[in-house]
mmCIF file of C-alpha atoms in Angstrom:
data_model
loop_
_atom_site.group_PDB
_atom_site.id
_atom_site.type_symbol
_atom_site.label_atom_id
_atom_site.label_comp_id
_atom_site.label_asym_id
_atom_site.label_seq_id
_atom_site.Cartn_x
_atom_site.Cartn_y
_atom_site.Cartn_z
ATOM 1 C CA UNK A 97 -6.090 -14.505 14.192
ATOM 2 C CA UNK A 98 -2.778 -12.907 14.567
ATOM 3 C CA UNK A 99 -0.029 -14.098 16.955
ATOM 4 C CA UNK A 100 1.938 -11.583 19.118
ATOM 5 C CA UNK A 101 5.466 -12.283 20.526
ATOM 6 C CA UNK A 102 6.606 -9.839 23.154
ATOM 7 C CA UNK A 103 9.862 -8.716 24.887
ATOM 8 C CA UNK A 104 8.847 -7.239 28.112
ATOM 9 C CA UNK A 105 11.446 -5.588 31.193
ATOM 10 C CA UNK A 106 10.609 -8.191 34.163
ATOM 11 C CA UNK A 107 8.822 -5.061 35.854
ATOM 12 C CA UNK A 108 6.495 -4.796 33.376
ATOM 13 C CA UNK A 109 5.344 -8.078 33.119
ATOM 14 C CA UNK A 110 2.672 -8.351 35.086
ATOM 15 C CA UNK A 111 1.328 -5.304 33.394
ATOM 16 C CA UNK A 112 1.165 -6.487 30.034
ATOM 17 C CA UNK A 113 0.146 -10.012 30.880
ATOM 18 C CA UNK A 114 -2.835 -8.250 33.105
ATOM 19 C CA UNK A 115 -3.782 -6.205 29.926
ATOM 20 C CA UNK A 116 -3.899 -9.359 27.500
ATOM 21 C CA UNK A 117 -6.031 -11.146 30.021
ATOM 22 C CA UNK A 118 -8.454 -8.225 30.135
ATOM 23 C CA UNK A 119 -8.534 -7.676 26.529
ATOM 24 C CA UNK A 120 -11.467 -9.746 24.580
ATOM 25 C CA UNK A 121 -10.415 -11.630 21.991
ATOM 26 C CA UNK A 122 -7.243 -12.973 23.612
ATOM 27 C CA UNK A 123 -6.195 -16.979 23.683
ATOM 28 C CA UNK A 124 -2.767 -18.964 24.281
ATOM 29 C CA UNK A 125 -1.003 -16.564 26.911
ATOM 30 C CA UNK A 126 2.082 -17.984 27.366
ATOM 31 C CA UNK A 127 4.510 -16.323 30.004
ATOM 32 C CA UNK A 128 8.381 -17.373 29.534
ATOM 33 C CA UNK A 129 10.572 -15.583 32.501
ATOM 34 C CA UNK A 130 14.375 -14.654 31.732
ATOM 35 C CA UNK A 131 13.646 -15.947 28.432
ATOM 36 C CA UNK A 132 14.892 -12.225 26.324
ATOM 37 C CA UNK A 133 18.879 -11.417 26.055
ATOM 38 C CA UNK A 134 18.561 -8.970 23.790
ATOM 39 C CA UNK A 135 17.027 -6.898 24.967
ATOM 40 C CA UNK A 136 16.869 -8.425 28.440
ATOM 41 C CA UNK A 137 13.334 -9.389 29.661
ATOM 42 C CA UNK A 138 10.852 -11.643 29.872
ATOM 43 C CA UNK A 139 8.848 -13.117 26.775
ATOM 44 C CA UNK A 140 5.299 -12.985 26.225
ATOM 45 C CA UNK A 141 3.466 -14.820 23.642
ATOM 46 C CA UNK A 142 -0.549 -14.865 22.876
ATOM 47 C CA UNK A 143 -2.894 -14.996 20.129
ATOM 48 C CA UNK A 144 -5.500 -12.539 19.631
ATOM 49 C CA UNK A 145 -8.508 -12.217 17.188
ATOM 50 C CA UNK A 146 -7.986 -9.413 14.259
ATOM 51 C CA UNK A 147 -10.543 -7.309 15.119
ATOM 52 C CA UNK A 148 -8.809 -6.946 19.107
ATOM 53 C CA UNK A 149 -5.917 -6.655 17.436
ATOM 54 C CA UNK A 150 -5.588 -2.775 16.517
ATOM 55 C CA UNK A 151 -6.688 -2.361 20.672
ATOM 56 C CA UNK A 152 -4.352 -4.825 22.234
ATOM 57 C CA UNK A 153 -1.354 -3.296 20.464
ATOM 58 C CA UNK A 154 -2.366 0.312 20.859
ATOM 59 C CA UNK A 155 -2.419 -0.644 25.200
ATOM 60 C CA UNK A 156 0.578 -2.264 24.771
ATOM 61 C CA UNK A 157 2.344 0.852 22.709
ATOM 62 C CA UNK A 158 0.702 2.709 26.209
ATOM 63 C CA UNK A 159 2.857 0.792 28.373
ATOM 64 C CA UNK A 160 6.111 1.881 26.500
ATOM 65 C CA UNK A 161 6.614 -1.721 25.405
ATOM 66 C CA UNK A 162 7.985 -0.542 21.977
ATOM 67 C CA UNK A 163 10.285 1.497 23.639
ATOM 68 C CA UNK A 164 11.897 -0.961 26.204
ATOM 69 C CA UNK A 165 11.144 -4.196 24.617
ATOM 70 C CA UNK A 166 9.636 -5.631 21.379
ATOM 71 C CA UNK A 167 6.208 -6.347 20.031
ATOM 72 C CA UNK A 168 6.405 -8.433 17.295
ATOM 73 C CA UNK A 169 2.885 -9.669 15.031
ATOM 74 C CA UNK A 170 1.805 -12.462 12.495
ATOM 75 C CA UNK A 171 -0.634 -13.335 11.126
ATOM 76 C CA UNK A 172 -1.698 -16.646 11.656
ATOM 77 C CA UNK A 173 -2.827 -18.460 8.625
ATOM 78 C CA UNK A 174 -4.750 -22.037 10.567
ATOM 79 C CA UNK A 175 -5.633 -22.521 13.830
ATOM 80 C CA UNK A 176 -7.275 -25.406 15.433
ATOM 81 C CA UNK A 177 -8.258 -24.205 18.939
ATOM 82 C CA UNK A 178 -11.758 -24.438 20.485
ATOM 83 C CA UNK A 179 -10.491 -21.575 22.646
ATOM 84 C CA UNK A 180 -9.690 -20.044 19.543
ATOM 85 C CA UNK A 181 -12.623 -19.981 17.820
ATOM 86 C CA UNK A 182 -14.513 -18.448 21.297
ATOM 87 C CA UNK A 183 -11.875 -15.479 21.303
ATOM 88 C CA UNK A 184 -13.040 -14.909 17.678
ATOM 89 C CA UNK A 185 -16.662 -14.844 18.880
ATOM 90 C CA UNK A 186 -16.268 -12.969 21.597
ATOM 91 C CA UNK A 187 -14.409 -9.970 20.158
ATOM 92 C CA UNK A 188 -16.423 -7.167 18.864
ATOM 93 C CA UNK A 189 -16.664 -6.503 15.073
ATOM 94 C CA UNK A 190 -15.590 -9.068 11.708
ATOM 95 C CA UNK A 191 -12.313 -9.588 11.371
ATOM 96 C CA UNK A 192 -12.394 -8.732 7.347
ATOM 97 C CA UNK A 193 -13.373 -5.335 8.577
ATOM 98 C CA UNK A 194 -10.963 -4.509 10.901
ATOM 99 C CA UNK A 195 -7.781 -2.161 10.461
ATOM 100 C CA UNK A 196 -4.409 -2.910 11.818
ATOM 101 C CA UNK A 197 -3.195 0.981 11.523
ATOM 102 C CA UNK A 198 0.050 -0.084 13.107
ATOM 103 C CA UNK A 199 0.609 -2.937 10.406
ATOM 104 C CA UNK A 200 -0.963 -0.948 7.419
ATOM 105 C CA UNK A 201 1.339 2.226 9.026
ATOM 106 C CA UNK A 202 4.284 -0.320 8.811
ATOM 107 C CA UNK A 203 4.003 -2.009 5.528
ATOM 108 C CA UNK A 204 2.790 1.568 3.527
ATOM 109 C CA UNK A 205 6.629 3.135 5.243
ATOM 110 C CA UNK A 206 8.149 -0.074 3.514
ATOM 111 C CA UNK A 207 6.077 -0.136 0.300
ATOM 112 C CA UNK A 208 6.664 4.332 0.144
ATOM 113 C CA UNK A 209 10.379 4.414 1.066
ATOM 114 C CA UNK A 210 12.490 5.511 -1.904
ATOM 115 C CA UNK A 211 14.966 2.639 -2.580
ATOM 116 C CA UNK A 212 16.978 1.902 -5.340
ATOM 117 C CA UNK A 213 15.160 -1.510 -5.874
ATOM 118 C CA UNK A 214 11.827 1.142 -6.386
ATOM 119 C CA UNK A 215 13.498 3.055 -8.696
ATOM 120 C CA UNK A 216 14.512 0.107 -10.396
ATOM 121 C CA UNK A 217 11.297 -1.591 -10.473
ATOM 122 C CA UNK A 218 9.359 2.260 -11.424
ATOM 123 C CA UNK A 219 12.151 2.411 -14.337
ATOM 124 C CA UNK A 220 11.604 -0.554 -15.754
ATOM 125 C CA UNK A 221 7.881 -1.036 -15.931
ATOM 126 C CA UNK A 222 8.092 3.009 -17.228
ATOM 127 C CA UNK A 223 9.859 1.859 -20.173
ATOM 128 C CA UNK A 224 8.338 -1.332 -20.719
ATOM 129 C CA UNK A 225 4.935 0.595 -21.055
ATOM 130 C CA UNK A 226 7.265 2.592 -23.685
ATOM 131 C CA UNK A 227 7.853 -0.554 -25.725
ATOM 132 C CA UNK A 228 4.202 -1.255 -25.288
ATOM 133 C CA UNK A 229 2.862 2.621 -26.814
ATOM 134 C CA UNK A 230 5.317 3.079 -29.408
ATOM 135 C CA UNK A 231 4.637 -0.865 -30.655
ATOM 136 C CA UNK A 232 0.546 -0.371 -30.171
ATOM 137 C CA UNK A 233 0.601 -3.778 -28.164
ATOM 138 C CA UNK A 234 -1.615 -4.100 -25.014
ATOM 139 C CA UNK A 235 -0.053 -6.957 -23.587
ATOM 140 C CA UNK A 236 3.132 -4.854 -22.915
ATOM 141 C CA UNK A 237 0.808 -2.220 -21.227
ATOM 142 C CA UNK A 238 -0.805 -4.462 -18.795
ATOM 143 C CA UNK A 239 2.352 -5.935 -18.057
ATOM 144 C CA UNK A 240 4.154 -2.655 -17.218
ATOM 145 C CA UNK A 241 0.880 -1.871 -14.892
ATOM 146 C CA UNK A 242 1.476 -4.831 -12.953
ATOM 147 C CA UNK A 243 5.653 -4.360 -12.324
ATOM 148 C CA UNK A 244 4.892 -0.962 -11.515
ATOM 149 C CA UNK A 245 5.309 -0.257 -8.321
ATOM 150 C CA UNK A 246 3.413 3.104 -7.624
ATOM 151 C CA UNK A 247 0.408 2.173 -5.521
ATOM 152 C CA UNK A 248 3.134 1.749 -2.321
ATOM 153 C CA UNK A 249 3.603 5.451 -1.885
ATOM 154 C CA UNK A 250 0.102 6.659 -3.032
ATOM 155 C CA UNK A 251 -0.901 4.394 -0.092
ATOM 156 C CA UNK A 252 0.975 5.336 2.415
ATOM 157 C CA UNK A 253 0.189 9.005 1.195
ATOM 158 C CA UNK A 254 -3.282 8.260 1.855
ATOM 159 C CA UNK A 255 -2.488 6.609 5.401
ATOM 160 C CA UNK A 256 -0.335 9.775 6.148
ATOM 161 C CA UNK A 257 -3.136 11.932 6.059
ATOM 162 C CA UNK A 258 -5.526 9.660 7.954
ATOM 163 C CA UNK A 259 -3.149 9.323 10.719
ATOM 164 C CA UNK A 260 -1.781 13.067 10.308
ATOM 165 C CA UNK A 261 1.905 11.612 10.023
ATOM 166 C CA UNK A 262 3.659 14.681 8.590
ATOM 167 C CA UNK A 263 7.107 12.499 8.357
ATOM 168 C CA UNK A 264 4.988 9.578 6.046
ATOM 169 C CA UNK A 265 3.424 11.873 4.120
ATOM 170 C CA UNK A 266 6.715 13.608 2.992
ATOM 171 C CA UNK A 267 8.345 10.004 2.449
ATOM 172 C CA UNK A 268 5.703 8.857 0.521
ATOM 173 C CA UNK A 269 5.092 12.523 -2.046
ATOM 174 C CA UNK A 270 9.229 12.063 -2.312
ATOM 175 C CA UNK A 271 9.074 8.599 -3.436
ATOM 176 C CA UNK A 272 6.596 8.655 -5.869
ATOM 177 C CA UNK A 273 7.707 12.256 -7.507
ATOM 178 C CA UNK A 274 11.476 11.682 -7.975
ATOM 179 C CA UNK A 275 10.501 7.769 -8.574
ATOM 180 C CA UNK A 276 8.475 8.732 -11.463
ATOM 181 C CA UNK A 277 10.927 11.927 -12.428
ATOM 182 C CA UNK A 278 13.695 9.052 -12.841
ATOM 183 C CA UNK A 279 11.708 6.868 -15.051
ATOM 184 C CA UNK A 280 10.425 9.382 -17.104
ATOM 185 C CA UNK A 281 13.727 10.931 -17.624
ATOM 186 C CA UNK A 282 15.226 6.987 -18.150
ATOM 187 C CA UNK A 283 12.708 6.250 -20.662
ATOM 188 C CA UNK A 284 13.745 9.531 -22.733
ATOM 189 C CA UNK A 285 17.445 8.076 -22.750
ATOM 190 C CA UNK A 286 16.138 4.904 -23.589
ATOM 191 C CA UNK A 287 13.701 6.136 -26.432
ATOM 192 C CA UNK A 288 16.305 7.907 -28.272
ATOM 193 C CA UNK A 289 18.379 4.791 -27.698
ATOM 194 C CA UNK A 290 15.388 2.794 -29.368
ATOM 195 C CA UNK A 291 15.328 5.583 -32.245
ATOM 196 C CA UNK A 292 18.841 5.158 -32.803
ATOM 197 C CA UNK A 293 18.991 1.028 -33.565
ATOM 198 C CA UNK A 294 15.973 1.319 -35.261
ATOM 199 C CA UNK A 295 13.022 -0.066 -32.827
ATOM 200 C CA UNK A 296 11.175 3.177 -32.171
ATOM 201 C CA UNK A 297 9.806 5.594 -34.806
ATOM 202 C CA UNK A 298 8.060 8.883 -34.903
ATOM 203 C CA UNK A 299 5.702 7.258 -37.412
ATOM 204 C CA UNK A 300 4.658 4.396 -35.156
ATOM 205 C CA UNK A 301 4.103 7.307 -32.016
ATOM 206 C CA UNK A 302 1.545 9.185 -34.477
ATOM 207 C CA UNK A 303 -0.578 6.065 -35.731
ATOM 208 C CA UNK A 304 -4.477 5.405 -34.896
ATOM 209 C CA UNK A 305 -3.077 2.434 -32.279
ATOM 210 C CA UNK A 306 -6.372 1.713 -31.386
ATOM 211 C CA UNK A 307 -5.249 -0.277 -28.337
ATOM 212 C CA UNK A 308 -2.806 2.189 -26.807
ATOM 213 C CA UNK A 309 -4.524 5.968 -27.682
ATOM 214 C CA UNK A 310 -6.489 6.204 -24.560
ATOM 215 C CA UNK A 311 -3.536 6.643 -22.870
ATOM 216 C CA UNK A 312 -3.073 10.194 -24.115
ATOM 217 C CA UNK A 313 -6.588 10.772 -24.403
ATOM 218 C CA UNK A 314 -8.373 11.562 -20.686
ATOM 219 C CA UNK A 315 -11.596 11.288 -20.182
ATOM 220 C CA UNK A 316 -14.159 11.484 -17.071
ATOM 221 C CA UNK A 317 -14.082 7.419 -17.247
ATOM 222 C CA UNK A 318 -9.955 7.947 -16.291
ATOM 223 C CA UNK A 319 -11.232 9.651 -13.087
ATOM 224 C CA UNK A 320 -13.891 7.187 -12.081
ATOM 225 C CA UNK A 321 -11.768 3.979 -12.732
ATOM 226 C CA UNK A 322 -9.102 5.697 -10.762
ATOM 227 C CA UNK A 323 -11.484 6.293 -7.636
ATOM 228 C CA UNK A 324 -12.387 2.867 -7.694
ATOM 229 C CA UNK A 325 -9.279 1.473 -8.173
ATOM 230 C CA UNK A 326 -7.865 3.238 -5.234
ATOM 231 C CA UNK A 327 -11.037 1.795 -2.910
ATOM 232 C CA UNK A 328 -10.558 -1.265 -4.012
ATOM 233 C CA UNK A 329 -6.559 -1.311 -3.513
ATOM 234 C CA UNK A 330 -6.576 0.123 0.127
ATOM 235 C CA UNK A 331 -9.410 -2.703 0.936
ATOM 236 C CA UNK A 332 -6.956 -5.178 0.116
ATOM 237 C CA UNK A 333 -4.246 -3.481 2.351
ATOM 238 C CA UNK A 334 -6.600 -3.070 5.080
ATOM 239 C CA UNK A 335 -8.456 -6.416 5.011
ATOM 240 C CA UNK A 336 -4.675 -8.330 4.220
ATOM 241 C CA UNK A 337 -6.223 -9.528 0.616
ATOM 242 C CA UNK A 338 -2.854 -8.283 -0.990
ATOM 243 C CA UNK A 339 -4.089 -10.758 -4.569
ATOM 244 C CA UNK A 340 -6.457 -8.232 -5.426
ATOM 245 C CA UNK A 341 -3.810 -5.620 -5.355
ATOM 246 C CA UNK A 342 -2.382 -7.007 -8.664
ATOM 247 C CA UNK A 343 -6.082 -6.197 -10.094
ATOM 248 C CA UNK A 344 -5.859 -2.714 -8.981
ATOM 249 C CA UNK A 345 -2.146 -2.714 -10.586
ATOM 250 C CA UNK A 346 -3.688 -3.147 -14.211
ATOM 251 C CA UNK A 347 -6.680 -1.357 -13.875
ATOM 252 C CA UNK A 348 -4.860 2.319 -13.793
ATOM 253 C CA UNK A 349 -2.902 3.901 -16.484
ATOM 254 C CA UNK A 350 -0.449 5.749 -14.101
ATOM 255 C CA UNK A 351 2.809 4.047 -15.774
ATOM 256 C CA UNK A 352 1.494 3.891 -19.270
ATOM 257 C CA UNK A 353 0.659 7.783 -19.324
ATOM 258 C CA UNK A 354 4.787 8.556 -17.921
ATOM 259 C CA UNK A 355 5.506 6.095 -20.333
ATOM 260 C CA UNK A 356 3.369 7.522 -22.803
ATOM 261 C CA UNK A 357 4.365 11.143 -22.406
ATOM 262 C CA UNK A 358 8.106 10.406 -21.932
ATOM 263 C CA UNK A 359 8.304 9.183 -25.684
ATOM 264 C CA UNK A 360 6.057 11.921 -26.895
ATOM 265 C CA UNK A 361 8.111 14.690 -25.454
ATOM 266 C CA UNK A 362 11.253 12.895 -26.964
ATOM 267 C CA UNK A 363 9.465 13.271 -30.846
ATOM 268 C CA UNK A 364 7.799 16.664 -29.569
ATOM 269 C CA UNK A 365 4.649 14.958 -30.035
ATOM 270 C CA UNK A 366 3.514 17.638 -27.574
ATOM 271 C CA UNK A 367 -0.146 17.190 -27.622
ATOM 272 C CA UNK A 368 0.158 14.019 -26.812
ATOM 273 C CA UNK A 369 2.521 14.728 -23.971
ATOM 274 C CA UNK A 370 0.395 17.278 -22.373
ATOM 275 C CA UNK A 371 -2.916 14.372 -22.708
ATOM 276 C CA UNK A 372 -0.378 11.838 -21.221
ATOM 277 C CA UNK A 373 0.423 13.904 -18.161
ATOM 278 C CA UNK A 374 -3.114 15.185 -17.534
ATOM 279 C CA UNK A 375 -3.926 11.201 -17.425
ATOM 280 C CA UNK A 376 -1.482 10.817 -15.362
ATOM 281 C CA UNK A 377 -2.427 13.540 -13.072
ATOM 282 C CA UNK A 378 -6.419 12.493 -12.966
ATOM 283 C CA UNK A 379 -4.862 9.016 -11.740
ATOM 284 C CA UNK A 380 -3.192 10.012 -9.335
ATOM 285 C CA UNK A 381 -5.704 12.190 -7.508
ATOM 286 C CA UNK A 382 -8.610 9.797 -7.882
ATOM 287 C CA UNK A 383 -6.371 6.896 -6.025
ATOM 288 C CA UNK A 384 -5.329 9.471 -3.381
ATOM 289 C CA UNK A 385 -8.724 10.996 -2.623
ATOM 290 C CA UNK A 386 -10.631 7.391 -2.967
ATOM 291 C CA UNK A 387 -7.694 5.438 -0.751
ATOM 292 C CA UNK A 388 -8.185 8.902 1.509
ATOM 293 C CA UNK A 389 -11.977 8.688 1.860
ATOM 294 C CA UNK A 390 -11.696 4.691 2.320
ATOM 295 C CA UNK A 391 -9.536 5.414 5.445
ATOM 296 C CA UNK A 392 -11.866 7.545 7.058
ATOM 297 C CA UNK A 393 -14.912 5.468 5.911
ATOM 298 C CA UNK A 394 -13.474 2.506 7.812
ATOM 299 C CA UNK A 395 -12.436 4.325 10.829
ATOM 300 C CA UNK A 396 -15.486 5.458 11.557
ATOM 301 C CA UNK A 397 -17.859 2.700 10.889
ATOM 302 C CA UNK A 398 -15.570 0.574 12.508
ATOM 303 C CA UNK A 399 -15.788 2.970 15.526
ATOM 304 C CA UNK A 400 -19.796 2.755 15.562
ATOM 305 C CA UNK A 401 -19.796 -0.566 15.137
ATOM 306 C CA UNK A 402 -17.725 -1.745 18.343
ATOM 307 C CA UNK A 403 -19.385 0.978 20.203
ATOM 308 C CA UNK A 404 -22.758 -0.673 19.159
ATOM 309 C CA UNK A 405 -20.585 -4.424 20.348
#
């Protein structure tokens, strides 16, 4: 279940506590007058079952309650509430397949905002993946897939066009090209930095490293694991199973290939470049298009389904 907290202008009270109470799925209304001082209001507090969720704060957004107070949601990890338990059953719909859009509008804008701590985080996993190319070592590559932090923006990219957000769509394209224009450029720096003390050679770039070449090497099996990566990822946004996101993480070869075709281009390796970016590139459109499709896949069977409730 999720737990709302709301700041409400005294006049609007009765309103909102009238549209809970009408709302199935709804439990533990709790009304606290002159409770709010900033702002100044009333506060109202309730619990509501996920899949009411998306409806309850949509009516509340009606009212103008985000505007002149606060609506504030958790989720709520145990409850032990016979009344509880009958809000669950009476709401229409499973709660694993319902979608928050508010929440999964909220946390993509966090996850696709360009930030120095996503540059940071972008950087380092880039050259990480650099160490892990140049040294043949897969360890090193599944690492830098999991630090990487890429699958925020391509996310909220995907929820941009979904909810025809213009604003989250431009956010989210900036962040993830000059996020991975930054680390590739770092990772050039930090390659001839490498080449310099000794720790990267052209020599080890141009071996068979039979763990690493796929990188540079695109195939139709790049596409399809990127498709169902990007499924599977947006589930686990949706549904609020955020462990299997670290699955999808290591599954995709979006920070290996920058990685990959950062330290070619540095030893104009340039076939190897060009393979590296086209990886890149076939990743990146199959999570977009599959996290798209997944959107609209969920919107509308979850439509039929509580018109069928």
């Amino acid at each position: 279940m999720l737990h709302l907290r709301l700041i409400t202008p005294a006049e609007k009270t009765d309103e909102v506590v009238r549209l809970i109470e009408t709302t199935v799925g709804t439990a533990h209304l709790v009304v606290l007058p002159a409770a709010a001082r900033n702002p100044v209001g009333d506060v109202v507090m309730c619990d509501v079952a996920r899949e009411a969720g998306d409806e309850l704060i949509g009516g509340l957004r009606r009212l103008g309650l985000d505007e002149t107070g606060s609506i504030a949601v958790e989720d709520i990890d145990l409850t032990l509430s016979r009344r509880a338990d009958k809000a669950e059953e009476e709401a229409p719909g499973e709660a694993a397949d319902a979608v928050l859009w508010e929440g999964l509008a909220d946390a993509t804008h966090e996850e696709s905002t360009l930030s120095i701590t996503y540059v940071a985080f972008i950087t380092l996993a880039t050259m990480i993946a650099a160490c892990g190319v140049v040294l043949d070592n897969a360890i090193l590559i599944v690492g830098a897939m999991a630090v990487g932090p890429e699958f925020g923006p391509l996310a909220g990219f995907s929820t941009a066009l979904v909810q025809r957000r213009p604003r989250l769509a431009l956010r989210s394209l900036t962040a993830l090209l000059v996020g991975f224009a930054v680390a590739m450029t770092a990772t050039v720096g930090f390659t001839y930095f490498m080449d310099g003390v000794g720790l990267f050679t052209k020599i080890q770039l141009e071996a068979g490293r039979p763990n690493t070449n796929f990188i540079y090497r695109p195939d139709a099996f790049s596409f399809v694991v990127a498709v169902l990566a990007g499924i599977a990822g947006m589930l686990s946004l949706t549904s609020a199973k955020s462990g299997a996101l670290v699955g999808v993480a290591i599954s995709v070869t979006t920070i290996p290939a920058a990685a990959n075709a950062a330290v070619a281009f540095t030893y104009t390796e340039y076939r190897q470049a060009s393979g590296s970016t086209i990886q890149l590139l076939l990743n990146l459109v199959g999570i977009v298009l599959a996290a798209t499709l997944t959107l609209l896949a969920q919107k509308y069977f979850w439509k039929r389904q509580r018109q069928a409730a």
